Tab-separated table of C-alpha atoms in Angstrom:
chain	number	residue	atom	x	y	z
A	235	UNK	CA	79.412	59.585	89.369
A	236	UNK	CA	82.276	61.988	90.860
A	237	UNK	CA	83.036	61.935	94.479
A	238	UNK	CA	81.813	65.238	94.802
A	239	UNK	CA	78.051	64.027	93.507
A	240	UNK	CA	78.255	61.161	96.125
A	241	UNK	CA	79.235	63.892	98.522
A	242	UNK	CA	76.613	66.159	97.643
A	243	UNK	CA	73.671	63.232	97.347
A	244	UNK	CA	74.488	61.835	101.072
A	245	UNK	CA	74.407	65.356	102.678
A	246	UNK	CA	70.943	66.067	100.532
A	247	UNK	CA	69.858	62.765	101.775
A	248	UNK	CA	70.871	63.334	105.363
A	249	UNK	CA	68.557	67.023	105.420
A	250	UNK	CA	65.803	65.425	103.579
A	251	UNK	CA	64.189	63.455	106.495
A	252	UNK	CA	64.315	66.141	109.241
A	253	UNK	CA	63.171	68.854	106.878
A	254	UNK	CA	59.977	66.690	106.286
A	255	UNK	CA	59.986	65.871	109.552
A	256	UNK	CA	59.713	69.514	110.610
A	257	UNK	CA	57.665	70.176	107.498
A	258	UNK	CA	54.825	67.725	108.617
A	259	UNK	CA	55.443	69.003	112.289
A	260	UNK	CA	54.513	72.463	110.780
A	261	UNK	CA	51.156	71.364	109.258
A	262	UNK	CA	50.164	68.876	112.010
A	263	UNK	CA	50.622	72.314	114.338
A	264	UNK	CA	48.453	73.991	112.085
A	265	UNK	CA	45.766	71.469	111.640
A	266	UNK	CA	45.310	71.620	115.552
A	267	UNK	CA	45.087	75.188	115.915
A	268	UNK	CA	42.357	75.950	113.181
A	269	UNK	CA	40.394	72.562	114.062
A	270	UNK	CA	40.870	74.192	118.139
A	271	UNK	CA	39.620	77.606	117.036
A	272	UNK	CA	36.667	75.839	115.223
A	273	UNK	CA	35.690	74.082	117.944
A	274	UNK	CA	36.219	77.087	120.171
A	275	UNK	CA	32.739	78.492	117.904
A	276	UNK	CA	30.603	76.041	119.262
A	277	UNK	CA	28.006	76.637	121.610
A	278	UNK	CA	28.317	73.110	123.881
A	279	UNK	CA	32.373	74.159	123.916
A	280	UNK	CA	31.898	77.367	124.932
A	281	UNK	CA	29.923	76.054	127.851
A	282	UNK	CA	32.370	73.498	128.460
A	283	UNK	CA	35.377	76.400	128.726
A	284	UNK	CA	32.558	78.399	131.399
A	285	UNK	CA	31.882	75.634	133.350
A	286	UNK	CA	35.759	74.573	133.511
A	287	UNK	CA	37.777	77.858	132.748
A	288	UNK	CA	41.390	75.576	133.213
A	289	UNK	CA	42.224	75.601	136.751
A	290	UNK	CA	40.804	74.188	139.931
A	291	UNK	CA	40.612	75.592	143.067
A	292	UNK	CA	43.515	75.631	144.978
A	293	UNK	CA	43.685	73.413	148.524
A	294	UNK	CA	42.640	75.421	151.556
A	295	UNK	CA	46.238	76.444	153.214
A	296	UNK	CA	48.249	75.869	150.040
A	297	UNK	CA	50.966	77.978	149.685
A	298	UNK	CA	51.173	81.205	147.709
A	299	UNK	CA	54.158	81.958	145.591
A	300	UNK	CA	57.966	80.159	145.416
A	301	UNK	CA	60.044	79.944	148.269
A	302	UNK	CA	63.688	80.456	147.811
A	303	UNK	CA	64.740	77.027	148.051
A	304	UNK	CA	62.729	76.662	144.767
A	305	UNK	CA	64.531	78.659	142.791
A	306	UNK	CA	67.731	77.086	143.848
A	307	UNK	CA	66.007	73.811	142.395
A	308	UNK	CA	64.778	75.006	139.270
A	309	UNK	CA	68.435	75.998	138.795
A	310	UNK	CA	69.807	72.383	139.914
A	311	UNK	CA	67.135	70.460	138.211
A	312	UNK	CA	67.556	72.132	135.169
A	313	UNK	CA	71.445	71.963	135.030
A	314	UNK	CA	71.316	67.826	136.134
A	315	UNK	CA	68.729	67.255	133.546
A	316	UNK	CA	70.254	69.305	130.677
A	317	UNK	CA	73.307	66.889	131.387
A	318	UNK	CA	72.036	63.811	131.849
A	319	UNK	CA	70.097	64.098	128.467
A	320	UNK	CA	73.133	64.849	126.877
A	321	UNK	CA	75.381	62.079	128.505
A	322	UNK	CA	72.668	59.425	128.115
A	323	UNK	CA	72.258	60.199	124.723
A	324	UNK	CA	76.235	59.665	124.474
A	325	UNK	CA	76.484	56.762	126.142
A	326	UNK	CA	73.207	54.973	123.339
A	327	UNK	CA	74.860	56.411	120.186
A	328	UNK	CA	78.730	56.058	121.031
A	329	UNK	CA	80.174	52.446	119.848
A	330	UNK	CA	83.954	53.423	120.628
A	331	UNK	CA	84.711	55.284	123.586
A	332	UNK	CA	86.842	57.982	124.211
A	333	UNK	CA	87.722	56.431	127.405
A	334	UNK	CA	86.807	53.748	129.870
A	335	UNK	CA	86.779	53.841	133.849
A	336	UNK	CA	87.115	51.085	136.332
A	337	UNK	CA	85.804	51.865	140.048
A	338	UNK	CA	89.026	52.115	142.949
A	339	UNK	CA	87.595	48.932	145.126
A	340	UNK	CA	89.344	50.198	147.932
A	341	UNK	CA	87.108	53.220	148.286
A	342	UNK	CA	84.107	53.841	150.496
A	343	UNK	CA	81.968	51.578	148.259
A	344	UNK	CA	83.958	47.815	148.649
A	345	UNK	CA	82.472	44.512	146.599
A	346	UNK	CA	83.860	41.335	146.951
A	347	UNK	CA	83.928	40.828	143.066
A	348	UNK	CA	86.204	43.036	140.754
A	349	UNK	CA	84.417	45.796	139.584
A	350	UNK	CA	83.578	46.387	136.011
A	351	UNK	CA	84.881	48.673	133.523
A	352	UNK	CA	82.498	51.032	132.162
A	353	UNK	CA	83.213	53.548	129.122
A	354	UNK	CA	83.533	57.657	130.706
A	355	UNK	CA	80.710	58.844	129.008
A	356	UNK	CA	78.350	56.069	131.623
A	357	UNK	CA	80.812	57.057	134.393
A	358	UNK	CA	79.055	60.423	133.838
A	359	UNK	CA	76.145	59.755	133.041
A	360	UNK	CA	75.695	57.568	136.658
A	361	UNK	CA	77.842	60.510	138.562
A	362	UNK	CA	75.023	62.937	137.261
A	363	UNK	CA	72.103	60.306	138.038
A	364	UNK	CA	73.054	60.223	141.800
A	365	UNK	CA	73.415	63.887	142.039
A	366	UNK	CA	70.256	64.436	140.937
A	367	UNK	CA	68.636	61.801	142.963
A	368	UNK	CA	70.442	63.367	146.079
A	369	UNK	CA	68.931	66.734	144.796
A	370	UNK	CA	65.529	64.796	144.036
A	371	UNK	CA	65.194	63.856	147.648
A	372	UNK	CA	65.985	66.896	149.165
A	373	UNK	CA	63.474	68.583	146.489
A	374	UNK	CA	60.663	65.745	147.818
A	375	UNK	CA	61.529	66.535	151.518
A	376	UNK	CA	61.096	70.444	150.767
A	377	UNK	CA	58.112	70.015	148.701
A	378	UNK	CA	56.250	68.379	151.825
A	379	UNK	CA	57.811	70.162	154.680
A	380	UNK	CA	57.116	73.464	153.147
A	381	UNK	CA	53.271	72.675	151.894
A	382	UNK	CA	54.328	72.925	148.153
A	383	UNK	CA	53.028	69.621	147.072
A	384	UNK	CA	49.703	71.382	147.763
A	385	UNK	CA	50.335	73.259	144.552
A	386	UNK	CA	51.283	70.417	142.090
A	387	UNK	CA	48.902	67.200	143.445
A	388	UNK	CA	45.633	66.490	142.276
A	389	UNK	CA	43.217	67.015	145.021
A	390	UNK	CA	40.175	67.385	143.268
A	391	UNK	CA	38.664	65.307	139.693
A	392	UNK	CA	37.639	68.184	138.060
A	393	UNK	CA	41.464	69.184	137.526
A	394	UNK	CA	40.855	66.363	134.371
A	395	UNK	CA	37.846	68.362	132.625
A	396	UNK	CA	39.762	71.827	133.617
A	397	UNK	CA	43.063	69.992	132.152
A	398	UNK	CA	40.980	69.897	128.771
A	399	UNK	CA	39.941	72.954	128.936
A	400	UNK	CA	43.372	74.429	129.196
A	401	UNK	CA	44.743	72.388	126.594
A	402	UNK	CA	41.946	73.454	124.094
A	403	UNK	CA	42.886	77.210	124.820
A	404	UNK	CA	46.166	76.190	124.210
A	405	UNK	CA	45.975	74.891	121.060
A	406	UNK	CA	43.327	77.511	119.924
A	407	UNK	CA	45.877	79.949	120.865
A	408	UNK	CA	44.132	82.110	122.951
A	409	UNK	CA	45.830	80.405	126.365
A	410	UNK	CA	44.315	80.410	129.568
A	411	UNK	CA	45.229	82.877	132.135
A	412	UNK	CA	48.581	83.288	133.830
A	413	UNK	CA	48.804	82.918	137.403
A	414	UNK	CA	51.370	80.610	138.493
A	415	UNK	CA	52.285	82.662	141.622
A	416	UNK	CA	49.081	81.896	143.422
A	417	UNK	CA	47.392	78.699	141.259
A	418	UNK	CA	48.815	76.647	138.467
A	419	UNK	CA	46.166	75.826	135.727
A	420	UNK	CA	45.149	72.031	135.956
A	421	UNK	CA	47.282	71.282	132.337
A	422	UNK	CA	50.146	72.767	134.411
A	423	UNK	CA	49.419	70.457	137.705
A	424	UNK	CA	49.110	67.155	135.738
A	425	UNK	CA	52.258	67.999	133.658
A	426	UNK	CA	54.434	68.657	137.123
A	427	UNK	CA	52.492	65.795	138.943
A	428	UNK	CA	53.448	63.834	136.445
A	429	UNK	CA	57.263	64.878	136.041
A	430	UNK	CA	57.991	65.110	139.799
A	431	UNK	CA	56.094	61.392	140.888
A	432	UNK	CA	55.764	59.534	137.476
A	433	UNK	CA	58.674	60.527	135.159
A	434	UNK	CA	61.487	61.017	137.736
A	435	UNK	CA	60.794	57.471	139.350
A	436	UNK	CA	60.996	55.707	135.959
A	437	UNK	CA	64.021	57.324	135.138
A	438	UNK	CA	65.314	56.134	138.479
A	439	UNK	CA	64.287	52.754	139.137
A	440	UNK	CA	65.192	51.996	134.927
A	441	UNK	CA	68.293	53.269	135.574
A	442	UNK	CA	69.532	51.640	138.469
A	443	UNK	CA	67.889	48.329	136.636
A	444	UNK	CA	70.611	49.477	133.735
A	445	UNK	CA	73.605	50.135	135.808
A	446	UNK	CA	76.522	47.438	137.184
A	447	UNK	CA	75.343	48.380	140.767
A	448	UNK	CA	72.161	45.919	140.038
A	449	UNK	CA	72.515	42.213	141.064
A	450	UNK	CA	72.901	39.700	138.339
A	451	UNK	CA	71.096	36.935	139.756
A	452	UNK	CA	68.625	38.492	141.817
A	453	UNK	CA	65.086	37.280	141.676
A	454	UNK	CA	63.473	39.544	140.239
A	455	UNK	CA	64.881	39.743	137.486
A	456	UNK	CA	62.484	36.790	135.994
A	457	UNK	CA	60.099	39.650	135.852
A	458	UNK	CA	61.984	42.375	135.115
A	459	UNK	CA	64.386	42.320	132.340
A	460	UNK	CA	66.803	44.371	131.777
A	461	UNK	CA	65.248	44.604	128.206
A	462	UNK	CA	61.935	46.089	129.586
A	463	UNK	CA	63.994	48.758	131.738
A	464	UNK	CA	65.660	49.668	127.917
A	465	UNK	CA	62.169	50.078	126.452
A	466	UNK	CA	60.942	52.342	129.285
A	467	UNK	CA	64.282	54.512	130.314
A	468	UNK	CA	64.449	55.758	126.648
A	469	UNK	CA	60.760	57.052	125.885
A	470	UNK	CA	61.257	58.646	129.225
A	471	UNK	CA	64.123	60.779	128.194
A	472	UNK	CA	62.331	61.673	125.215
A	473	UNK	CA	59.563	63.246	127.760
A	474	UNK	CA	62.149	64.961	129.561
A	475	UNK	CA	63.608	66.585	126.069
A	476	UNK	CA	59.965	67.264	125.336
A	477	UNK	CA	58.952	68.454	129.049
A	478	UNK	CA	61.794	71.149	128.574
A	479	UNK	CA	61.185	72.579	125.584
A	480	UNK	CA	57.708	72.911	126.104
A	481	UNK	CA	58.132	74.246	129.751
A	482	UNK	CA	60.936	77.005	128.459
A	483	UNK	CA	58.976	77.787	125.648
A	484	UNK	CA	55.670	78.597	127.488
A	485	UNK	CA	57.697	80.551	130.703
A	486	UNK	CA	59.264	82.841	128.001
A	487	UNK	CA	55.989	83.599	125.926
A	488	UNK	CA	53.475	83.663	128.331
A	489	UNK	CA	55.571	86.747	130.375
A	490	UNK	CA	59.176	85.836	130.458
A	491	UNK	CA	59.716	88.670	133.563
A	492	UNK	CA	57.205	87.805	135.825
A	493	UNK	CA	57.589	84.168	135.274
A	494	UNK	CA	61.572	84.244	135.492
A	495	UNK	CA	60.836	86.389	139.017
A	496	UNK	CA	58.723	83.550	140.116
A	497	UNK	CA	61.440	80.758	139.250
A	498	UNK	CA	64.324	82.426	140.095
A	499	UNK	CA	63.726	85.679	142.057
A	500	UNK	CA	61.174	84.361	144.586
A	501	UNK	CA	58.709	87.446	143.720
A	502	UNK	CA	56.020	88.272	141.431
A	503	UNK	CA	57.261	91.611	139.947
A	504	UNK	CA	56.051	91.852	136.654
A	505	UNK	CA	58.929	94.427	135.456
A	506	UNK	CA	62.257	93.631	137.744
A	507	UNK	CA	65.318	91.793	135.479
A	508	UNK	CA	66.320	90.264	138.626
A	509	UNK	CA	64.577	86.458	137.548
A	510	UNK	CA	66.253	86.975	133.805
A	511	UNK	CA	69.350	88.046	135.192
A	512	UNK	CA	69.839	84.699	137.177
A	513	UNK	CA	68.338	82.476	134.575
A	514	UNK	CA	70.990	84.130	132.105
A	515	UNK	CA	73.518	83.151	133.966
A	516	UNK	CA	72.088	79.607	134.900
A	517	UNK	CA	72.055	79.268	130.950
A	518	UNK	CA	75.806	80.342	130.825
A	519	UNK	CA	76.733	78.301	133.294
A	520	UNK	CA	74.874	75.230	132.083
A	521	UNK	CA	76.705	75.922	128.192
A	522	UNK	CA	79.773	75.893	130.329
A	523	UNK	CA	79.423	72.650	131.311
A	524	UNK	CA	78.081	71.136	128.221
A	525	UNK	CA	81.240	72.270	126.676
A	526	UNK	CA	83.485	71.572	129.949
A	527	UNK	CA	81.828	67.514	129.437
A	528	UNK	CA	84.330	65.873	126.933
A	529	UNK	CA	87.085	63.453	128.069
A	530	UNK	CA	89.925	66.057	128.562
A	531	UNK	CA	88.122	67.770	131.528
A	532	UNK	CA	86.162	64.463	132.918
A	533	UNK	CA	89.572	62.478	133.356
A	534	UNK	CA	91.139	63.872	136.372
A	535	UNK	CA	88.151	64.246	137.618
A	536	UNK	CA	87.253	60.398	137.053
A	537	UNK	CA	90.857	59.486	138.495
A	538	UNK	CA	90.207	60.505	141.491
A	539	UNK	CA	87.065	57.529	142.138
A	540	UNK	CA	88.942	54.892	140.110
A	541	UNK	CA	90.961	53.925	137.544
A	542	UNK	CA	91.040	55.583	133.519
A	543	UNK	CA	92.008	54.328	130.517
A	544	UNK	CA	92.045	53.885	127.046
């Protein structure tokens, strides 16, 4: 067999499994959509989607509509998370390093043992985890001060029936109705409940359980391993990836102007650009810094909190 054959087989071979992949995706999609429509025909459904129409009643004094400091954090959120994705997937696939950084022990932060060297792409990675955090808090601190949290906590048990409902319309493709500005639909509150005080604390407290900055021979770690952190800070990203995707998917099809105007403009014009405009250039600026990420741009900004090298 000729080198080019060999060439040609592997590439072949490399397409195969995520054209399946998608392939099945495709179909599986499918199956769900004409088995949600079907149901949508019966008469004990139909009921169901009267009773519970896919939202609960919002809180007395909740909140209508996003505050500007919301916007700002759909922005920073968005631009941390886009990152960290990206560097943490770096830092599990990479075997040989670019570059490696050791912390300057004569900084702010002092330990009494050496510190440890750690390859650039986790220097990132870790640099990106505490901004968010930082952002994180002030995000939790606004969400309470401000009466926000009113809008994306359970307060009620039929948000779980309502949840279905929305999900069935969903997949049936005729989706529930829009109104973010005033009332979420209960799908919508369980996914953000669940990003903002599930998801986000995992990714945390696995992370720090990952990092140099945990003790060694602290007690706990009898019962938790830095092997169970592994198994639990991975599948998390993967929710993150998926959380995105989905969320950007369903703002743009579901009215891309009034929901961008929402996230980003702080109003709930249905026709101003104003929202797109912004998220545009969020988008820009985020590529930016995708491409900006690589070893020539993160070393002299790494040099100046410790030491890099090869």
């Amino acid at each position: 067999m000729s080198v080019s054959s060999k060439s040609s087989g592997i590439t072949s071979n490399r397409w195969f499994k995520p054209v399946v992949i998608t392939a099945g995706a495709l179909v599986v999609a499918l199956i769900l959509v004409l088995v949600a429509q079907w149901l949508r025909t019966l008469q004990p459904v139909q009921q169901f989607l009267t009773d519970y129409p896919g939202h609960s009643a919002i809180p007395e004094g909740a909140p209508t509509g996003f505050p500007a400091w919301l916007g700002w954090q759909h922005f920073l959120n968005m631009f941390f998370i886009v990152l960290i994705i990206r560097s943490g997937w770096q830092v599990r696939t990479t075997t040989r390093p670019a570059a490696n950084w050791t912390r300057n022990n004569k900084g702010f932060i002092k330990t009494k043992n050496p510190p440890t060297k750690i390859s650039l792409d986790l220097w990132f990675h870790l640099t990106l985890d505490a901004l968010w955090v930082l952002n994180g808090i002030i995000f939790i601190v606004l969400l309470f001060a401000t009466g926000q949290w009113l809008r994306i906590v359970p307060t009620s048990w039929d948000v779980f029936p309502n949840a279905i409902s929305a999900g069935l319309q969903y997949a049936s493709l005729n989706w529930p109705v829009e109104n973010g500005w005033n009332n979420y639909n209960s799908l919508q509150l369980l996914t953000y409940f669940i990003t903002v005080f599930i998801a986000a604390p995992l990714a945390i407290i696995t992370g720090i359980r990952m990092s140099g900055a945990w003790p060694k021979k602290a007690a706990i770690n009898k019962f938790y391993p830095i092997e169970l952190a592994r198994k639990i800070h991975f599948p998390v990203m993967i929710y993150f990836v998926a959380f995105v995707i989905v969320h950007v998917t369903l703002v743009l099809a579901t009215g891309a102007l009034r929901n961008l105007n929402h996230m980003y403009a702080s109003n709930d014009d249905n026709s101003s650009w104003w929202g797109f405009g912004i998220f545009a250039a969020s988008i820009v600026f985020t590529a930016a810094a995708w491409f900006l990420a690589r070893p020539l741009f993160l070393r002299p900004i790494a040099s100046l909190m410790g030491k890099v090298s090869r």
